[in-house]
PDB file of N, CA, C and O in Angstrom:
ATOM      1  N   MET A 788       3.051  -4.218  21.092  1.00  0.00           N
ATOM      2  CA  MET A 788       3.820  -3.924  19.903  1.00  0.00           C
ATOM      3  C   MET A 788       4.501  -2.567  20.102  1.00  0.00           C
ATOM      4  O   MET A 788       3.856  -1.609  20.488  1.00  0.00           O
ATOM      5  N   THR A 789       5.785  -2.510  19.803  1.00  0.00           N
ATOM      6  CA  THR A 789       6.513  -1.261  19.969  1.00  0.00           C
ATOM      7  C   THR A 789       6.214  -0.325  18.808  1.00  0.00           C
ATOM      8  O   THR A 789       5.732  -0.755  17.754  1.00  0.00           O
ATOM      9  N   LEU A 790       6.524   0.940  19.004  1.00  0.00           N
ATOM     10  CA  LEU A 790       6.266   1.933  17.958  1.00  0.00           C
ATOM     11  C   LEU A 790       7.032   1.595  16.690  1.00  0.00           C
ATOM     12  O   LEU A 790       6.480   1.655  15.596  1.00  0.00           O
ATOM     13  N   SER A 791       8.297   1.211  16.808  1.00  0.00           N
ATOM     14  CA  SER A 791       9.087   0.913  15.612  1.00  0.00           C
ATOM     15  C   SER A 791       8.525  -0.298  14.861  1.00  0.00           C
ATOM     16  O   SER A 791       8.495  -0.315  13.636  1.00  0.00           O
ATOM     17  N   ARG A 792       8.047  -1.331  15.585  1.00  0.00           N
ATOM     18  CA  ARG A 792       7.446  -2.500  14.918  1.00  0.00           C
ATOM     19  C   ARG A 792       6.123  -2.107  14.265  1.00  0.00           C
ATOM     20  O   ARG A 792       5.781  -2.597  13.205  1.00  0.00           O
ATOM     21  N   SER A 793       5.388  -1.214  14.906  1.00  0.00           N
ATOM     22  CA  SER A 793       4.126  -0.751  14.360  1.00  0.00           C
ATOM     23  C   SER A 793       4.356   0.021  13.059  1.00  0.00           C
ATOM     24  O   SER A 793       3.637  -0.175  12.083  1.00  0.00           O
ATOM     25  N   ILE A 794       5.363   0.855  13.039  1.00  0.00           N
ATOM     26  CA  ILE A 794       5.668   1.661  11.854  1.00  0.00           C
ATOM     27  C   ILE A 794       6.195   0.792  10.722  1.00  0.00           C
ATOM     28  O   ILE A 794       5.900   1.028   9.554  1.00  0.00           O
ATOM     29  N   GLU A 795       6.956  -0.247  11.043  1.00  0.00           N
ATOM     30  CA  GLU A 795       7.541  -1.120  10.032  1.00  0.00           C
ATOM     31  C   GLU A 795       6.502  -1.838   9.194  1.00  0.00           C
ATOM     32  O   GLU A 795       6.788  -2.231   8.067  1.00  0.00           O
ATOM     33  N   ARG A 796       5.304  -2.020   9.711  1.00  0.00           N
ATOM     34  CA  ARG A 796       4.301  -2.755   8.946  1.00  0.00           C
ATOM     35  C   ARG A 796       3.675  -1.902   7.846  1.00  0.00           C
ATOM     36  O   ARG A 796       2.916  -2.410   7.034  1.00  0.00           O
ATOM     37  N   TYR A 797       3.985  -0.621   7.826  1.00  0.00           N
ATOM     38  CA  TYR A 797       3.469   0.280   6.794  1.00  0.00           C
ATOM     39  C   TYR A 797       4.519   0.511   5.720  1.00  0.00           C
ATOM     40  O   TYR A 797       5.689   0.696   6.023  1.00  0.00           O
ATOM     41  N   LEU A 798       4.096   0.505   4.470  1.00  0.00           N
ATOM     42  CA  LEU A 798       4.989   0.728   3.355  1.00  0.00           C
ATOM     43  C   LEU A 798       4.684   2.074   2.712  1.00  0.00           C
ATOM     44  O   LEU A 798       3.524   2.509   2.685  1.00  0.00           O
ATOM     45  N   THR A 799       5.719   2.688   2.176  1.00  0.00           N
ATOM     46  CA  THR A 799       5.552   3.951   1.456  1.00  0.00           C
ATOM     47  C   THR A 799       5.075   3.658   0.031  1.00  0.00           C
ATOM     48  O   THR A 799       5.091   2.506  -0.422  1.00  0.00           O
ATOM     49  N   THR A 800       4.713   4.693  -0.677  1.00  0.00           N
ATOM     50  CA  THR A 800       4.293   4.547  -2.072  1.00  0.00           C
ATOM     51  C   THR A 800       5.413   3.931  -2.898  1.00  0.00           C
ATOM     52  O   THR A 800       5.168   3.046  -3.725  1.00  0.00           O
ATOM     53  N   ALA A 801       6.654   4.352  -2.681  1.00  0.00           N
ATOM     54  CA  ALA A 801       7.796   3.811  -3.429  1.00  0.00           C
ATOM     55  C   ALA A 801       7.981   2.320  -3.135  1.00  0.00           C
ATOM     56  O   ALA A 801       8.282   1.534  -4.046  1.00  0.00           O
ATOM     57  N   GLU A 802       7.801   1.920  -1.880  1.00  0.00           N
ATOM     58  CA  GLU A 802       7.941   0.510  -1.523  1.00  0.00           C
ATOM     59  C   GLU A 802       6.830  -0.339  -2.142  1.00  0.00           C
ATOM     60  O   GLU A 802       7.072  -1.463  -2.595  1.00  0.00           O
ATOM     61  N   VAL A 803       5.630   0.202  -2.188  1.00  0.00           N
ATOM     62  CA  VAL A 803       4.513  -0.500  -2.822  1.00  0.00           C
ATOM     63  C   VAL A 803       4.783  -0.640  -4.319  1.00  0.00           C
ATOM     64  O   VAL A 803       4.555  -1.697  -4.914  1.00  0.00           O
ATOM     65  N   ALA A 804       5.303   0.407  -4.932  1.00  0.00           N
ATOM     66  CA  ALA A 804       5.633   0.362  -6.356  1.00  0.00           C
ATOM     67  C   ALA A 804       6.666  -0.735  -6.634  1.00  0.00           C
ATOM     68  O   ALA A 804       6.538  -1.484  -7.607  1.00  0.00           O
ATOM     69  N   ARG A 805       7.684  -0.844  -5.790  1.00  0.00           N
ATOM     70  CA  ARG A 805       8.680  -1.908  -5.959  1.00  0.00           C
ATOM     71  C   ARG A 805       8.033  -3.284  -5.810  1.00  0.00           C
ATOM     72  O   ARG A 805       8.342  -4.203  -6.572  1.00  0.00           O
ATOM     73  N   ARG A 806       7.132  -3.416  -4.854  1.00  0.00           N
ATOM     74  CA  ARG A 806       6.458  -4.705  -4.640  1.00  0.00           C
ATOM     75  C   ARG A 806       5.696  -5.141  -5.888  1.00  0.00           C
ATOM     76  O   ARG A 806       5.691  -6.325  -6.238  1.00  0.00           O
ATOM     77  N   TYR A 807       5.050  -4.197  -6.553  1.00  0.00           N
ATOM     78  CA  TYR A 807       4.262  -4.520  -7.737  1.00  0.00           C
ATOM     79  C   TYR A 807       5.010  -4.251  -9.041  1.00  0.00           C
ATOM     80  O   TYR A 807       4.418  -4.337 -10.120  1.00  0.00           O
ATOM     81  N   ARG A 808       6.285  -3.953  -8.935  1.00  0.00           N
ATOM     82  CA  ARG A 808       7.163  -3.726 -10.100  1.00  0.00           C
ATOM     83  C   ARG A 808       6.564  -2.702 -11.061  1.00  0.00           C
ATOM     84  O   ARG A 808       6.445  -2.933 -12.264  1.00  0.00           O
ATOM     85  N   THR A 809       6.194  -1.580 -10.494  1.00  0.00           N
ATOM     86  CA  THR A 809       5.637  -0.488 -11.274  1.00  0.00           C
ATOM     87  C   THR A 809       6.216   0.821 -10.747  1.00  0.00           C
ATOM     88  O   THR A 809       6.987   0.837  -9.801  1.00  0.00           O
ATOM     89  N   ALA A 810       5.849   1.905 -11.349  1.00  0.00           N
ATOM     90  CA  ALA A 810       6.346   3.222 -10.949  1.00  0.00           C
ATOM     91  C   ALA A 810       5.504   3.781  -9.795  1.00  0.00           C
ATOM     92  O   ALA A 810       4.302   3.486  -9.704  1.00  0.00           O
ATOM     93  N   PRO A 811       6.123   4.593  -8.923  1.00  0.00           N
ATOM     94  CA  PRO A 811       5.343   5.235  -7.857  1.00  0.00           C
ATOM     95  C   PRO A 811       4.173   6.055  -8.411  1.00  0.00           C
ATOM     96  O   PRO A 811       3.107   6.097  -7.790  1.00  0.00           O
ATOM     97  N   SER A 812       4.347   6.650  -9.578  1.00  0.00           N
ATOM     98  CA  SER A 812       3.259   7.431 -10.170  1.00  0.00           C
ATOM     99  C   SER A 812       2.060   6.543 -10.497  1.00  0.00           C
ATOM    100  O   SER A 812       0.915   6.990 -10.407  1.00  0.00           O
ATOM    101  N   THR A 813       2.306   5.297 -10.844  1.00  0.00           N
ATOM    102  CA  THR A 813       1.212   4.358 -11.106  1.00  0.00           C
ATOM    103  C   THR A 813       0.444   4.064  -9.826  1.00  0.00           C
ATOM    104  O   THR A 813      -0.794   4.042  -9.828  1.00  0.00           O
ATOM    105  N   VAL A 814       1.157   3.871  -8.723  1.00  0.00           N
ATOM    106  CA  VAL A 814       0.500   3.619  -7.437  1.00  0.00           C
ATOM    107  C   VAL A 814      -0.334   4.842  -7.046  1.00  0.00           C
ATOM    108  O   VAL A 814      -1.469   4.704  -6.576  1.00  0.00           O
ATOM    109  N   ARG A 815       0.225   6.033  -7.256  1.00  0.00           N
ATOM    110  CA  ARG A 815      -0.538   7.255  -6.959  1.00  0.00           C
ATOM    111  C   ARG A 815      -1.775   7.349  -7.854  1.00  0.00           C
ATOM    112  O   ARG A 815      -2.850   7.743  -7.402  1.00  0.00           O
ATOM    113  N   TYR A 816      -1.667   6.972  -9.127  1.00  0.00           N
ATOM    114  CA  TYR A 816      -2.805   6.994 -10.047  1.00  0.00           C
ATOM    115  C   TYR A 816      -3.866   5.996  -9.589  1.00  0.00           C
ATOM    116  O   TYR A 816      -5.066   6.314  -9.590  1.00  0.00           O
ATOM    117  N   TRP A 817      -3.430   4.790  -9.203  1.00  0.00           N
ATOM    118  CA  TRP A 817      -4.383   3.803  -8.690  1.00  0.00           C
ATOM    119  C   TRP A 817      -5.183   4.388  -7.542  1.00  0.00           C
ATOM    120  O   TRP A 817      -6.388   4.233  -7.463  1.00  0.00           O
ATOM    121  N   ARG A 818      -4.488   5.076  -6.639  1.00  0.00           N
ATOM    122  CA  ARG A 818      -5.171   5.681  -5.480  1.00  0.00           C
ATOM    123  C   ARG A 818      -6.167   6.740  -5.948  1.00  0.00           C
ATOM    124  O   ARG A 818      -7.288   6.823  -5.452  1.00  0.00           O
ATOM    125  N   HIS A 819      -5.765   7.521  -6.933  1.00  0.00           N
ATOM    126  CA  HIS A 819      -6.617   8.594  -7.468  1.00  0.00           C
ATOM    127  C   HIS A 819      -7.917   8.043  -8.060  1.00  0.00           C
ATOM    128  O   HIS A 819      -8.987   8.637  -7.870  1.00  0.00           O
ATOM    129  N   ILE A 820      -7.827   6.915  -8.777  1.00  0.00           N
ATOM    130  CA  ILE A 820      -9.027   6.361  -9.426  1.00  0.00           C
ATOM    131  C   ILE A 820      -9.765   5.350  -8.556  1.00  0.00           C
ATOM    132  O   ILE A 820     -10.773   4.792  -8.977  1.00  0.00           O
ATOM    133  N   GLY A 821      -9.254   5.098  -7.338  1.00  0.00           N
ATOM    134  CA  GLY A 821      -9.940   4.187  -6.427  1.00  0.00           C
ATOM    135  C   GLY A 821      -9.632   2.724  -6.667  1.00  0.00           C
ATOM    136  O   GLY A 821     -10.365   1.846  -6.230  1.00  0.00           O
ATOM    137  N   TYR A 822      -8.548   2.438  -7.358  1.00  0.00           N
ATOM    138  CA  TYR A 822      -8.113   1.069  -7.624  1.00  0.00           C
ATOM    139  C   TYR A 822      -6.908   0.780  -6.732  1.00  0.00           C
ATOM    140  O   TYR A 822      -6.214   1.689  -6.317  1.00  0.00           O
ATOM    141  N   GLY A 823      -6.667  -0.465  -6.456  1.00  0.00           N
ATOM    142  CA  GLY A 823      -5.481  -0.815  -5.674  1.00  0.00           C
ATOM    143  C   GLY A 823      -5.758  -0.898  -4.195  1.00  0.00           C
ATOM    144  O   GLY A 823      -6.885  -0.685  -3.735  1.00  0.00           O
ATOM    145  N   PRO A 824      -4.721  -1.211  -3.437  1.00  0.00           N
ATOM    146  CA  PRO A 824      -4.876  -1.343  -1.985  1.00  0.00           C
ATOM    147  C   PRO A 824      -5.181  -0.003  -1.329  1.00  0.00           C
ATOM    148  O   PRO A 824      -4.763   1.049  -1.824  1.00  0.00           O
ATOM    149  N   GLN A 825      -5.913  -0.052  -0.234  1.00  0.00           N
ATOM    150  CA  GLN A 825      -6.260   1.168   0.495  1.00  0.00           C
ATOM    151  C   GLN A 825      -5.032   1.721   1.210  1.00  0.00           C
ATOM    152  O   GLN A 825      -4.313   0.985   1.875  1.00  0.00           O
ATOM    153  N   GLY A 826      -4.808   3.001   1.065  1.00  0.00           N
ATOM    154  CA  GLY A 826      -3.717   3.667   1.768  1.00  0.00           C
ATOM    155  C   GLY A 826      -4.248   4.476   2.941  1.00  0.00           C
ATOM    156  O   GLY A 826      -5.444   4.754   3.026  1.00  0.00           O
ATOM    157  N   ILE A 827      -3.339   4.836   3.830  1.00  0.00           N
ATOM    158  CA  ILE A 827      -3.690   5.640   5.001  1.00  0.00           C
ATOM    159  C   ILE A 827      -2.901   6.935   4.910  1.00  0.00           C
ATOM    160  O   ILE A 827      -1.676   6.911   4.800  1.00  0.00           O
ATOM    161  N   LYS A 828      -3.580   8.043   4.931  1.00  0.00           N
ATOM    162  CA  LYS A 828      -2.920   9.342   4.842  1.00  0.00           C
ATOM    163  C   LYS A 828      -2.387   9.737   6.211  1.00  0.00           C
ATOM    164  O   LYS A 828      -3.130   9.776   7.190  1.00  0.00           O
ATOM    165  N   ARG A 829      -1.104  10.011   6.290  1.00  0.00           N
ATOM    166  CA  ARG A 829      -0.453  10.463   7.521  1.00  0.00           C
ATOM    167  C   ARG A 829       0.316  11.729   7.182  1.00  0.00           C
ATOM    168  O   ARG A 829       1.384  11.663   6.584  1.00  0.00           O
ATOM    169  N   GLY A 830      -0.281  12.859   7.531  1.00  0.00           N
ATOM    170  CA  GLY A 830       0.325  14.129   7.143  1.00  0.00           C
ATOM    171  C   GLY A 830       0.286  14.247   5.634  1.00  0.00           C
ATOM    172  O   GLY A 830      -0.758  14.121   5.024  1.00  0.00           O
ATOM    173  N   ARG A 831       1.455  14.440   5.023  1.00  0.00           N
ATOM    174  CA  ARG A 831       1.534  14.563   3.571  1.00  0.00           C
ATOM    175  C   ARG A 831       1.815  13.228   2.887  1.00  0.00           C
ATOM    176  O   ARG A 831       1.834  13.156   1.664  1.00  0.00           O
ATOM    177  N   ARG A 832       2.045  12.194   3.673  1.00  0.00           N
ATOM    178  CA  ARG A 832       2.413  10.896   3.123  1.00  0.00           C
ATOM    179  C   ARG A 832       1.220   9.950   3.101  1.00  0.00           C
ATOM    180  O   ARG A 832       0.316  10.042   3.910  1.00  0.00           O
ATOM    181  N   VAL A 833       1.274   9.021   2.168  1.00  0.00           N
ATOM    182  CA  VAL A 833       0.311   7.930   2.130  1.00  0.00           C
ATOM    183  C   VAL A 833       1.095   6.666   2.457  1.00  0.00           C
ATOM    184  O   VAL A 833       2.121   6.385   1.851  1.00  0.00           O
ATOM    185  N   LEU A 834       0.619   5.926   3.446  1.00  0.00           N
ATOM    186  CA  LEU A 834       1.260   4.683   3.850  1.00  0.00           C
ATOM    187  C   LEU A 834       0.289   3.536   3.622  1.00  0.00           C
ATOM    188  O   LEU A 834      -0.931   3.708   3.662  1.00  0.00           O
ATOM    189  N   TYR A 835       0.857   2.363   3.385  1.00  0.00           N
ATOM    190  CA  TYR A 835       0.056   1.190   3.081  1.00  0.00           C
ATOM    191  C   TYR A 835       0.373   0.093   4.085  1.00  0.00           C
ATOM    192  O   TYR A 835       1.537  -0.258   4.269  1.00  0.00           O
ATOM    193  N   ASP A 836      -0.650  -0.454   4.720  1.00  0.00           N
ATOM    194  CA  ASP A 836      -0.502  -1.541   5.674  1.00  0.00           C
ATOM    195  C   ASP A 836      -0.182  -2.818   4.898  1.00  0.00           C
ATOM    196  O   ASP A 836      -0.865  -3.145   3.915  1.00  0.00           O
ATOM    197  N   ALA A 837       0.844  -3.546   5.315  1.00  0.00           N
ATOM    198  CA  ALA A 837       1.244  -4.777   4.635  1.00  0.00           C
ATOM    199  C   ALA A 837       0.098  -5.792   4.601  1.00  0.00           C
ATOM    200  O   ALA A 837      -0.088  -6.497   3.604  1.00  0.00           O
ATOM    201  N   ALA A 838      -0.707  -5.853   5.648  1.00  0.00           N
ATOM    202  CA  ALA A 838      -1.849  -6.771   5.674  1.00  0.00           C
ATOM    203  C   ALA A 838      -2.880  -6.382   4.616  1.00  0.00           C
ATOM    204  O   ALA A 838      -3.504  -7.249   3.994  1.00  0.00           O
ATOM    205  N   GLU A 839      -3.065  -5.092   4.389  1.00  0.00           N
ATOM    206  CA  GLU A 839      -3.991  -4.621   3.359  1.00  0.00           C
ATOM    207  C   GLU A 839      -3.476  -5.003   1.976  1.00  0.00           C
ATOM    208  O   GLU A 839      -4.241  -5.388   1.093  1.00  0.00           O
ATOM    209  N   LEU A 840      -2.166  -4.926   1.766  1.00  0.00           N
ATOM    210  CA  LEU A 840      -1.588  -5.334   0.486  1.00  0.00           C
ATOM    211  C   LEU A 840      -1.811  -6.822   0.255  1.00  0.00           C
ATOM    212  O   LEU A 840      -2.166  -7.235  -0.862  1.00  0.00           O
ATOM    213  N   ASP A 841      -1.626  -7.631   1.295  1.00  0.00           N
ATOM    214  CA  ASP A 841      -1.853  -9.072   1.184  1.00  0.00           C
ATOM    215  C   ASP A 841      -3.311  -9.370   0.865  1.00  0.00           C
ATOM    216  O   ASP A 841      -3.616 -10.231   0.036  1.00  0.00           O
ATOM    217  N   ARG A 842      -4.224  -8.637   1.507  1.00  0.00           N
ATOM    218  CA  ARG A 842      -5.661  -8.818   1.254  1.00  0.00           C
ATOM    219  C   ARG A 842      -5.990  -8.469  -0.197  1.00  0.00           C
ATOM    220  O   ARG A 842      -6.703  -9.187  -0.882  1.00  0.00           O
ATOM    221  N   TRP A 843      -5.437  -7.370  -0.675  1.00  0.00           N
ATOM    222  CA  TRP A 843      -5.700  -6.935  -2.045  1.00  0.00           C
ATOM    223  C   TRP A 843      -5.123  -7.930  -3.044  1.00  0.00           C
ATOM    224  O   TRP A 843      -5.752  -8.241  -4.056  1.00  0.00           O
ATOM    225  N   ASP A 844      -3.929  -8.463  -2.759  1.00  0.00           N
ATOM    226  CA  ASP A 844      -3.328  -9.486  -3.624  1.00  0.00           C
ATOM    227  C   ASP A 844      -4.247 -10.692  -3.742  1.00  0.00           C
ATOM    228  O   ASP A 844      -4.474 -11.211  -4.838  1.00  0.00           O
ATOM    229  N   ALA A 845      -4.768 -11.150  -2.610  1.00  0.00           N
ATOM    230  CA  ALA A 845      -5.659 -12.317  -2.606  1.00  0.00           C
ATOM    231  C   ALA A 845      -6.934 -12.023  -3.383  1.00  0.00           C
ATOM    232  O   ALA A 845      -7.418 -12.871  -4.137  1.00  0.00           O
ATOM    233  N   GLU A 846      -7.457 -10.824  -3.223  1.00  0.00           N
ATOM    234  CA  GLU A 846      -8.674 -10.428  -3.952  1.00  0.00           C
ATOM    235  C   GLU A 846      -8.410 -10.431  -5.459  1.00  0.00           C
ATOM    236  O   GLU A 846      -9.234 -10.904  -6.239  1.00  0.00           O
ATOM    237  N   GLN A 847      -7.265  -9.926  -5.870  1.00  0.00           N
ATOM    238  CA  GLN A 847      -6.922  -9.875  -7.292  1.00  0.00           C
ATOM    239  C   GLN A 847      -6.708 -11.271  -7.880  1.00  0.00           C
ATOM    240  O   GLN A 847      -6.978 -11.502  -9.051  1.00  0.00           O
ATOM    241  N   ALA A 848      -6.207 -12.175  -7.045  1.00  0.00           N
ATOM    242  CA  ALA A 848      -5.963 -13.544  -7.497  1.00  0.00           C
ATOM    243  C   ALA A 848      -7.250 -14.378  -7.509  1.00  0.00           C
ATOM    244  O   ALA A 848      -7.239 -15.512  -7.937  1.00  0.00           O
ATOM    245  N   GLY A 849      -8.328 -13.804  -6.992  1.00  0.00           N
ATOM    246  CA  GLY A 849      -9.606 -14.509  -6.974  1.00  0.00           C
ATOM    247  C   GLY A 849      -9.760 -15.414  -5.767  1.00  0.00           C
ATOM    248  O   GLY A 849     -10.720 -16.142  -5.668  1.00  0.00           O
ATOM    249  N   GLY A 850      -8.806 -15.326  -4.817  1.00  0.00           N
ATOM    250  CA  GLY A 850      -8.866 -16.156  -3.615  1.00  0.00           C
ATOM    251  C   GLY A 850      -9.511 -15.424  -2.475  1.00  0.00           C
ATOM    252  O   GLY A 850      -9.836 -14.239  -2.558  1.00  0.00           O
ATOM    253  N   ALA A 851      -9.684 -16.097  -1.387  1.00  0.00           N
ATOM    254  CA  ALA A 851     -10.228 -15.495  -0.177  1.00  0.00           C
ATOM    255  C   ALA A 851      -9.131 -14.764   0.554  1.00  0.00           C
ATOM    256  O   ALA A 851      -7.955 -15.107   0.458  1.00  0.00           O
ATOM    257  N   ALA A 852      -9.504 -13.733   1.293  1.00  0.00           N
ATOM    258  CA  ALA A 852      -8.527 -12.975   2.088  1.00  0.00           C
ATOM    259  C   ALA A 852      -7.964 -13.887   3.170  1.00  0.00           C
ATOM    260  O   ALA A 852      -8.671 -14.692   3.761  1.00  0.00           O
ATOM    261  N   ALA A 853      -6.676 -13.713   3.434  1.00  0.00           N
ATOM    262  CA  ALA A 853      -6.009 -14.565   4.424  1.00  0.00           C
ATOM    263  C   ALA A 853      -6.344 -14.172   5.828  1.00  0.00           C
ATOM    264  O   ALA A 853      -6.671 -13.118   6.169  1.00  0.00           O
TER     265      ALA A 853
END
């Protein structure tokens, strides 16, 4: 996997907010209270793995992780 493909699988807080149709501040609050998908801290940024978002979606829907 190339570096650019590896980086593309991570979403920013703003991109996660768009995915869930909420504000970036809500995603940051979820992280603060321990709710929501797990993020990865990289420097000053928090990035979210697309596979982790899919897993969290399945968990919220009551289904098994894909």
